[in-house]
Amino acid sequence: MAEYKSKILIIGSGPAGYTAGIYAARAGLSPIIVSGPQIGGQLTITTDVENFPGFPTPVAGTQLMEDMRQQALKLGVEIIEDRITEVDFSRRPFECNSENHNLFVGDAVIIATGASARWLGLPSEDKFRGFGVSGCATCDGFFYRGRDVAVVGGGNTAVEEALYLTNFANSVTLIHRRDSLRADKIMQERLANNHKINVEWDSVVEEVLGAENPLGVTAVRLKNVKTDAIKDLAVEGLFIAIGHHPNTDIFKSQIELDAEGYIITKANSCQTSVDGIFAAGDVQSGKFRQAVIAAGSGCQACLEAERYIAALNDNSNA
Ligand code: NDP
């Protein structure tokens, strides 16, 4: 067991965490990032990224995150591959224990643990993830110009993604397990008025079908839950939009979360309900799950943490 102490402790290694680290290092605050189980975060499970500014040609999600990691390391961020399992935000400095039995102590903590897309849990879905199966239409929709695609889910995200995909796709099929949508009325109206969208009601995906070489989706096998009828729907893209799960389980008893488990921050701020604890990126309560926004909020969290630390220093010198 080792003890790591830093002025700013950052939990999570997605765009929010790395950006916070880059800014903190440049401010001379010797930050430590604890990477978490998915080093590099959600972008490491996507393929090409085309909407992160600064890359005139598409960059692989894994490459973008590796570049951010290298940039952080170069600037002096200490990155520890470990997972925080328990936090104590009632004492100062703040203490966090890890899976590898390390103790991390920080004067300020930036939580950037993100949210994980929910998946159906099918082996075939896993096999084709990044090769036709996606968790983000905004990220990957562009690659399906003129093709037939499907979206799974019945909430606002699924309807929003289906509508967005009609900008590119030849046809979009919404696959929903019930006979009515959870999405807002206005979204349902937009869906009904869009001639490119069909809905498969009362249907679940039994299996994702595809080709081996090159690896890619060719169809989805659907089961009607009312009739048990099976049918194959020819599509080249399958977007799973059945919700996200914020990675906040370890913070539950320590800071304020909203009804869905996202961290509540003050208006236009990354400050959580505990002074000195900041939240950045997808873990923060909000509706925009985009890497560039996560990076921006990582920067903001760091600037706010810097001010918090400066005030701590002023008070201890007074
Ligand atoms: P939701 O939880 O609202 O919807 C998830 C959908 O996925 C539901 O229709 C659910 O079906 C379905 N689902 C869940 N698990 C499975 C499964 N295993 N197999 C098949 N289907 C499944 O999540 P969203 O991401 O859509 O929205 C999250 C929040 O963000 C909501 O509050 C939403 O309103 C908000 N949001 C708002 C937007 C806006 O205002 N523009 C845009 C996007 C999201 P069932 O209905 O049967 O439970």
Short mmCIF file of C-alpha atoms and ligand atoms in Angstrom, two decimals:
data_model
loop_
_atom_site.label_atom_id
_atom_site.label_comp_id
_atom_site.label_asym_id
_atom_site.label_seq_id
_atom_site.Cartn_x
_atom_site.Cartn_y
_atom_site.Cartn_z
CA MET A 1 0.00 0.00 0.00
CA ALA A 2 1.26 3.46 -0.93
CA GLU A 3 0.08 6.89 0.06
CA TYR A 4 -0.20 9.55 -2.65
CA LYS A 5 -0.72 13.18 -1.71
CA SER A 6 -1.57 16.00 -4.09
CA LYS A 7 -3.18 19.41 -4.11
CA ILE A 8 -5.58 18.27 -6.82
CA LEU A 9 -6.65 14.67 -7.04
CA ILE A 10 -8.51 13.76 -10.23
CA ILE A 11 -10.61 10.61 -10.42
CA GLY A 12 -11.14 9.39 -13.98
CA SER A 13 -9.18 9.44 -17.23
CA GLY A 14 -11.62 10.54 -19.92
CA PRO A 15 -11.46 13.93 -21.68
CA ALA A 16 -12.65 15.69 -18.49
CA GLY A 17 -10.02 14.07 -16.26
CA TYR A 18 -7.09 14.55 -18.65
CA THR A 19 -8.04 18.17 -19.38
CA ALA A 20 -8.30 18.92 -15.65
CA GLY A 21 -4.88 17.29 -15.22
CA ILE A 22 -3.30 19.28 -18.06
CA TYR A 23 -4.53 22.59 -16.62
CA ALA A 24 -3.57 21.66 -13.04
CA ALA A 25 -0.06 20.63 -14.11
CA ARG A 26 0.44 23.90 -15.99
CA ALA A 27 -0.71 25.74 -12.85
CA GLY A 28 2.09 24.01 -10.90
CA LEU A 29 -0.31 21.98 -8.75
CA SER A 30 1.33 18.54 -9.38
CA PRO A 31 -1.97 16.73 -9.96
CA ILE A 32 -2.53 13.02 -9.69
CA ILE A 33 -5.02 11.23 -11.93
CA VAL A 34 -6.38 7.88 -10.80
CA SER A 35 -7.32 6.32 -14.12
CA GLY A 36 -10.29 4.12 -13.19
CA PRO A 37 -11.06 0.74 -14.80
CA GLN A 38 -11.57 2.01 -18.37
CA ILE A 39 -8.38 3.96 -19.05
CA GLY A 40 -9.23 6.76 -21.47
CA GLY A 41 -12.96 6.48 -20.83
CA GLN A 42 -15.84 5.98 -23.26
CA LEU A 43 -14.00 7.25 -26.34
CA THR A 44 -11.82 4.15 -26.23
CA ILE A 45 -14.85 2.06 -27.22
CA THR A 46 -15.75 4.14 -30.27
CA THR A 47 -14.01 4.01 -33.62
CA ASP A 48 -13.29 7.26 -35.47
CA VAL A 49 -13.88 10.66 -33.91
CA GLU A 50 -14.63 13.39 -36.40
CA ASN A 51 -16.17 16.11 -34.26
CA PHE A 52 -13.37 16.87 -31.79
CA PRO A 53 -11.88 20.17 -32.99
CA GLY A 54 -8.29 20.14 -34.18
CA PHE A 55 -8.33 16.97 -36.26
CA PRO A 56 -8.93 17.61 -39.98
CA THR A 57 -8.82 13.88 -40.60
CA PRO A 58 -10.77 11.49 -38.32
CA VAL A 59 -8.84 10.31 -35.28
CA ALA A 60 -9.43 6.93 -33.63
CA GLY A 61 -11.01 7.31 -30.18
CA THR A 62 -8.23 5.24 -28.64
CA GLN A 63 -5.59 7.44 -30.34
CA LEU A 64 -7.24 10.67 -29.19
CA MET A 65 -7.25 9.45 -25.61
CA GLU A 66 -3.68 8.17 -25.84
CA ASP A 67 -2.63 11.60 -27.14
CA MET A 68 -4.38 13.28 -24.21
CA ARG A 69 -2.62 10.87 -21.83
CA GLN A 70 0.78 11.60 -23.38
CA GLN A 71 0.13 15.35 -23.23
CA ALA A 72 -0.79 15.08 -19.54
CA LEU A 73 2.29 12.95 -18.76
CA LYS A 74 4.58 15.35 -20.64
CA LEU A 75 3.30 18.25 -18.57
CA GLY A 76 4.03 16.35 -15.35
CA VAL A 77 0.68 14.80 -14.39
CA GLU A 78 1.15 11.63 -12.37
CA ILE A 79 -1.23 8.98 -13.70
CA ILE A 80 -1.86 5.97 -11.50
CA GLU A 81 -3.66 2.96 -12.95
CA ASP A 82 -6.00 2.08 -10.15
CA ARG A 83 -9.68 2.33 -9.22
CA ILE A 84 -11.03 4.34 -6.30
CA THR A 85 -13.40 2.15 -4.30
CA GLU A 86 -14.17 4.32 -1.27
CA VAL A 87 -14.07 8.03 -0.51
CA ASP A 88 -14.21 10.08 2.66
CA PHE A 89 -15.15 13.68 1.89
CA SER A 90 -16.01 14.48 5.51
CA ARG A 91 -12.39 15.08 6.48
CA ARG A 92 -9.81 17.47 5.05
CA PRO A 93 -7.67 16.80 3.15
CA PHE A 94 -10.02 14.42 1.36
CA GLU A 95 -9.18 10.71 1.40
CA CYS A 96 -9.82 8.05 -1.23
CA ASN A 97 -8.99 4.35 -0.96
CA SER A 98 -8.35 2.20 -3.99
CA GLU A 99 -8.71 -1.33 -5.29
CA ASN A 100 -4.92 -1.79 -5.08
CA HIS A 101 -5.03 -0.72 -1.41
CA ASN A 102 -3.50 2.70 -2.05
CA LEU A 103 -4.54 5.82 -0.18
CA PHE A 104 -4.97 9.01 -2.23
CA VAL A 105 -5.14 12.30 -0.35
CA GLY A 106 -6.13 15.58 -2.02
CA ASP A 107 -6.75 19.15 -0.90
CA ALA A 108 -9.30 19.33 -3.72
CA VAL A 109 -10.85 16.48 -5.71
CA ILE A 110 -12.19 16.56 -9.26
CA ILE A 111 -14.57 13.72 -10.01
CA ALA A 112 -14.49 12.83 -13.70
CA THR A 113 -15.68 9.24 -13.59
CA GLY A 114 -18.12 9.65 -16.49
CA ALA A 115 -21.19 7.65 -17.34
CA SER A 116 -21.35 4.28 -18.98
CA ALA A 117 -23.74 3.53 -21.82
CA ARG A 118 -26.13 0.73 -21.01
CA TRP A 119 -25.87 -2.19 -23.40
CA LEU A 120 -28.25 -5.04 -24.15
CA GLY A 121 -25.76 -7.60 -22.91
CA LEU A 122 -25.72 -9.84 -26.00
CA PRO A 123 -22.42 -11.51 -26.97
CA SER A 124 -23.05 -10.53 -30.64
CA GLU A 125 -23.58 -6.89 -29.60
CA ASP A 126 -20.21 -6.98 -27.88
CA LYS A 127 -18.55 -8.59 -30.91
CA PHE A 128 -19.72 -5.86 -33.31
CA ARG A 129 -19.27 -2.89 -30.96
CA GLY A 130 -17.32 -0.32 -32.95
CA PHE A 131 -18.04 -2.31 -36.14
CA GLY A 132 -21.68 -1.40 -36.71
CA VAL A 133 -22.89 -1.35 -33.12
CA SER A 134 -22.63 2.06 -31.50
CA GLY A 135 -23.74 3.83 -28.34
CA CYS A 136 -23.70 7.33 -29.83
CA ALA A 137 -25.42 8.57 -33.00
CA THR A 138 -23.83 12.03 -32.75
CA CYS A 139 -20.41 10.37 -32.75
CA ASP A 140 -20.94 7.72 -35.41
CA GLY A 141 -24.05 8.65 -37.43
CA PHE A 142 -22.06 10.36 -40.15
CA PHE A 143 -20.55 7.03 -41.21
CA TYR A 144 -23.97 5.66 -42.20
CA ARG A 145 -24.76 7.95 -45.09
CA GLY A 146 -27.22 6.22 -47.45
CA ARG A 147 -27.44 3.09 -45.30
CA ASP A 148 -30.20 1.39 -43.33
CA VAL A 149 -29.80 1.61 -39.57
CA ALA A 150 -31.76 0.81 -36.40
CA VAL A 151 -31.98 2.35 -32.95
CA VAL A 152 -32.97 0.45 -29.81
CA GLY A 153 -34.90 2.24 -27.05
CA GLY A 154 -38.04 4.23 -26.45
CA GLY A 155 -36.85 7.26 -24.46
CA ASN A 156 -35.88 10.77 -25.52
CA THR A 157 -32.35 9.69 -26.39
CA ALA A 158 -33.53 6.92 -28.72
CA VAL A 159 -35.98 9.22 -30.51
CA GLU A 160 -33.44 12.04 -30.70
CA GLU A 161 -30.86 9.65 -32.13
CA ALA A 162 -33.35 8.20 -34.64
CA LEU A 163 -34.23 11.72 -35.83
CA TYR A 164 -30.58 12.73 -36.02
CA LEU A 165 -29.72 9.62 -38.03
CA THR A 166 -32.28 10.53 -40.71
CA ASN A 167 -29.82 13.29 -41.73
CA PHE A 168 -27.56 10.57 -43.10
CA ALA A 169 -29.25 7.19 -43.25
CA ASN A 170 -31.47 5.85 -45.99
CA SER A 171 -33.90 4.48 -43.39
CA VAL A 172 -34.07 4.31 -39.60
CA THR A 173 -35.97 1.65 -37.67
CA LEU A 174 -36.72 2.30 -34.03
CA ILE A 175 -36.90 -0.95 -32.09
CA HIS A 176 -38.84 -0.67 -28.85
CA ARG A 177 -39.76 -3.39 -26.39
CA ARG A 178 -43.23 -1.98 -25.62
CA ASP A 179 -46.15 -0.55 -27.62
CA SER A 180 -45.71 3.02 -26.41
CA LEU A 181 -42.76 5.36 -26.12
CA ARG A 182 -41.37 6.95 -22.98
CA ALA A 183 -40.12 9.93 -24.99
CA ASP A 184 -41.78 13.37 -24.66
CA LYS A 185 -44.92 13.97 -26.76
CA ILE A 186 -43.22 16.52 -28.99
CA MET A 187 -40.45 14.04 -29.77
CA GLN A 188 -43.03 11.37 -30.56
CA GLU A 189 -44.74 13.75 -32.97
CA ARG A 190 -41.47 14.51 -34.74
CA LEU A 191 -40.82 10.79 -35.00
CA ALA A 192 -44.28 10.09 -36.43
CA ASN A 193 -43.88 12.90 -38.97
CA ASN A 194 -40.55 11.67 -40.28
CA HIS A 195 -41.08 9.45 -43.31
CA LYS A 196 -37.63 7.90 -43.01
CA ILE A 197 -38.45 6.30 -39.62
CA ASN A 198 -40.33 3.05 -39.02
CA VAL A 199 -41.03 1.61 -35.59
CA GLU A 200 -40.86 -2.06 -34.64
CA TRP A 201 -43.14 -2.15 -31.59
CA ASP A 202 -43.03 -4.84 -28.88
CA SER A 203 -39.70 -6.02 -30.22
CA VAL A 204 -36.37 -6.96 -28.70
CA VAL A 205 -33.05 -7.69 -30.36
CA GLU A 206 -32.26 -11.38 -30.07
CA GLU A 207 -28.98 -11.26 -31.94
CA VAL A 208 -26.82 -8.96 -34.04
CA LEU A 209 -25.92 -10.64 -37.32
CA GLY A 210 -22.90 -9.75 -39.36
CA ALA A 211 -20.01 -10.49 -41.63
CA GLU A 212 -16.59 -11.63 -40.48
CA ASN A 213 -14.24 -10.17 -43.03
CA PRO A 214 -14.40 -7.26 -42.81
CA LEU A 215 -16.23 -7.37 -39.48
CA GLY A 216 -19.54 -5.54 -39.80
CA VAL A 217 -23.25 -5.69 -39.04
CA THR A 218 -25.61 -6.91 -41.77
CA ALA A 219 -28.88 -7.43 -39.86
CA VAL A 220 -30.55 -7.72 -36.47
CA ARG A 221 -32.72 -10.66 -35.42
CA LEU A 222 -35.86 -9.35 -33.72
CA LYS A 223 -38.35 -11.12 -31.55
CA ASN A 224 -41.87 -9.79 -31.10
CA VAL A 225 -42.51 -10.20 -27.38
CA LYS A 226 -46.28 -10.52 -27.87
CA THR A 227 -46.32 -13.07 -30.70
CA ASP A 228 -42.84 -14.63 -30.31
CA ALA A 229 -42.42 -14.12 -34.07
CA ILE A 230 -38.80 -13.87 -35.20
CA LYS A 231 -37.62 -11.77 -38.12
CA ASP A 232 -34.34 -10.48 -39.48
CA LEU A 233 -34.11 -6.76 -40.25
CA ALA A 234 -31.35 -5.83 -42.72
CA VAL A 235 -29.32 -2.94 -41.28
CA GLU A 236 -25.66 -1.94 -41.32
CA GLY A 237 -25.74 0.08 -38.13
CA LEU A 238 -27.33 -0.57 -34.75
CA PHE A 239 -27.46 2.24 -32.20
CA ILE A 240 -28.18 1.27 -28.62
CA ALA A 241 -29.95 4.10 -26.78
CA ILE A 242 -31.34 2.48 -23.65
CA GLY A 243 -29.88 4.95 -21.19
CA HIS A 244 -26.65 5.67 -19.37
CA HIS A 245 -25.49 4.80 -15.91
CA PRO A 246 -23.44 7.48 -14.13
CA ASN A 247 -20.38 6.09 -12.40
CA THR A 248 -21.22 7.53 -9.01
CA ASP A 249 -21.94 4.53 -6.79
CA ILE A 250 -18.99 5.30 -4.48
CA PHE A 251 -20.09 8.93 -4.00
CA LYS A 252 -23.71 8.18 -3.03
CA SER A 253 -23.47 8.92 0.67
CA GLN A 254 -20.93 11.73 0.26
CA ILE A 255 -22.29 14.30 -2.19
CA GLU A 256 -25.64 15.29 -3.62
CA LEU A 257 -26.81 13.31 -6.67
CA ASP A 258 -29.92 13.81 -8.80
CA ALA A 259 -32.69 11.19 -9.14
CA GLU A 260 -30.75 9.40 -11.89
CA GLY A 261 -27.50 9.34 -9.91
CA TYR A 262 -25.67 12.18 -11.70
CA ILE A 263 -23.71 14.65 -9.54
CA ILE A 264 -25.50 17.93 -8.91
CA THR A 265 -23.29 20.98 -9.35
CA LYS A 266 -24.04 24.64 -8.71
CA ALA A 267 -25.35 26.68 -11.67
CA ASN A 268 -22.59 27.42 -14.22
CA SER A 269 -20.07 25.72 -11.95
CA CYS A 270 -18.43 22.37 -11.29
CA GLN A 271 -18.73 22.84 -7.52
CA THR A 272 -20.62 19.93 -5.88
CA SER A 273 -22.51 19.99 -2.59
CA VAL A 274 -19.17 19.60 -0.74
CA ASP A 275 -16.76 22.55 -0.79
CA GLY A 276 -13.55 21.47 -2.52
CA ILE A 277 -15.11 18.58 -4.44
CA PHE A 278 -15.75 19.34 -8.11
CA ALA A 279 -17.42 17.27 -10.84
CA ALA A 280 -16.64 17.46 -14.55
CA GLY A 281 -17.82 15.73 -17.70
CA ASP A 282 -20.55 13.15 -18.17
CA VAL A 283 -20.80 12.41 -14.44
CA GLN A 284 -22.18 15.91 -13.93
CA SER A 285 -25.94 16.29 -14.15
CA GLY A 286 -26.71 17.59 -17.65
CA LYS A 287 -27.86 16.57 -21.08
CA PHE A 288 -24.88 16.89 -23.40
CA ARG A 289 -22.70 13.81 -23.46
CA GLN A 290 -19.95 15.03 -25.76
CA ALA A 291 -16.17 14.71 -25.39
CA VAL A 292 -15.51 18.34 -26.21
CA ILE A 293 -17.96 19.44 -23.51
CA ALA A 294 -16.38 17.04 -21.02
CA ALA A 295 -12.95 18.51 -21.84
CA GLY A 296 -14.32 22.03 -21.35
CA SER A 297 -15.83 21.18 -18.01
CA GLY A 298 -12.56 19.51 -16.94
CA CYS A 299 -10.87 22.84 -17.59
CA GLN A 300 -13.54 24.70 -15.63
CA ALA A 301 -13.33 22.28 -12.69
CA CYS A 302 -9.58 22.80 -12.54
CA LEU A 303 -9.85 26.60 -12.61
CA GLU A 304 -12.41 26.45 -9.81
CA ALA A 305 -10.25 24.00 -7.82
CA GLU A 306 -7.27 26.35 -8.23
CA ARG A 307 -9.29 29.21 -6.71
CA TYR A 308 -10.42 26.94 -3.88
CA ILE A 309 -6.81 25.94 -3.11
CA ALA A 310 -5.64 29.54 -3.29
CA ALA A 311 -8.32 30.49 -0.74
CA LEU A 312 -7.22 27.59 1.50
CA ASN A 313 -3.63 28.90 1.35
CA ASP A 314 -4.76 32.47 2.08
CA ASN A 315 -6.67 31.25 5.15
CA SER A 316 -3.78 29.18 6.47
CA ASN A 317 -1.37 32.14 5.99
CA ALA A 318 -3.75 34.59 7.70
P1 NDP B 1 -34.60 6.56 -20.57
O1 NDP B 1 -34.33 5.82 -19.30
O2 NDP B 1 -35.57 7.68 -20.54
O3 NDP B 1 -35.13 5.53 -21.67
C1 NDP B 1 -34.50 4.32 -21.87
C2 NDP B 1 -35.32 3.55 -22.89
O4 NDP B 1 -34.63 2.34 -23.17
C3 NDP B 1 -36.72 3.20 -22.41
O5 NDP B 1 -37.64 3.36 -23.46
C4 NDP B 1 -36.59 1.73 -22.02
O6 NDP B 1 -37.75 0.98 -22.28
C5 NDP B 1 -35.51 1.24 -22.96
N1 NDP B 1 -34.74 0.17 -22.37
C6 NDP B 1 -34.11 0.14 -21.18
N2 NDP B 1 -33.47 -1.02 -21.00
C7 NDP B 1 -33.71 -1.75 -22.12
C8 NDP B 1 -33.32 -3.06 -22.54
N3 NDP B 1 -32.54 -3.83 -21.79
N4 NDP B 1 -33.75 -3.49 -23.74
C9 NDP B 1 -34.54 -2.71 -24.51
N5 NDP B 1 -34.93 -1.46 -24.18
C10 NDP B 1 -34.53 -1.01 -22.99
O7 NDP B 1 -33.14 7.00 -21.10
P2 NDP B 1 -32.76 8.14 -22.12
O8 NDP B 1 -31.29 8.00 -22.34
O9 NDP B 1 -33.65 8.13 -23.29
O10 NDP B 1 -33.01 9.49 -21.32
C11 NDP B 1 -32.35 9.73 -20.07
C12 NDP B 1 -32.84 11.08 -19.52
O11 NDP B 1 -32.33 12.15 -20.33
C13 NDP B 1 -34.34 11.19 -19.53
O12 NDP B 1 -34.75 11.93 -18.42
C14 NDP B 1 -34.63 11.95 -20.80
O13 NDP B 1 -35.84 12.67 -20.78
C15 NDP B 1 -33.41 12.90 -20.83
N6 NDP B 1 -33.14 13.32 -22.22
C16 NDP B 1 -33.69 14.50 -22.64
C17 NDP B 1 -33.47 14.95 -23.92
C18 NDP B 1 -34.08 16.22 -24.34
O14 NDP B 1 -34.80 16.80 -23.57
N7 NDP B 1 -33.78 16.68 -25.54
C19 NDP B 1 -32.67 14.19 -24.88
C20 NDP B 1 -32.18 12.95 -24.35
C21 NDP B 1 -32.42 12.54 -23.07
P3 NDP B 1 -39.08 1.18 -21.40
O15 NDP B 1 -39.70 2.45 -21.90
O16 NDP B 1 -39.89 -0.03 -21.72
O17 NDP B 1 -38.65 1.24 -19.98
#
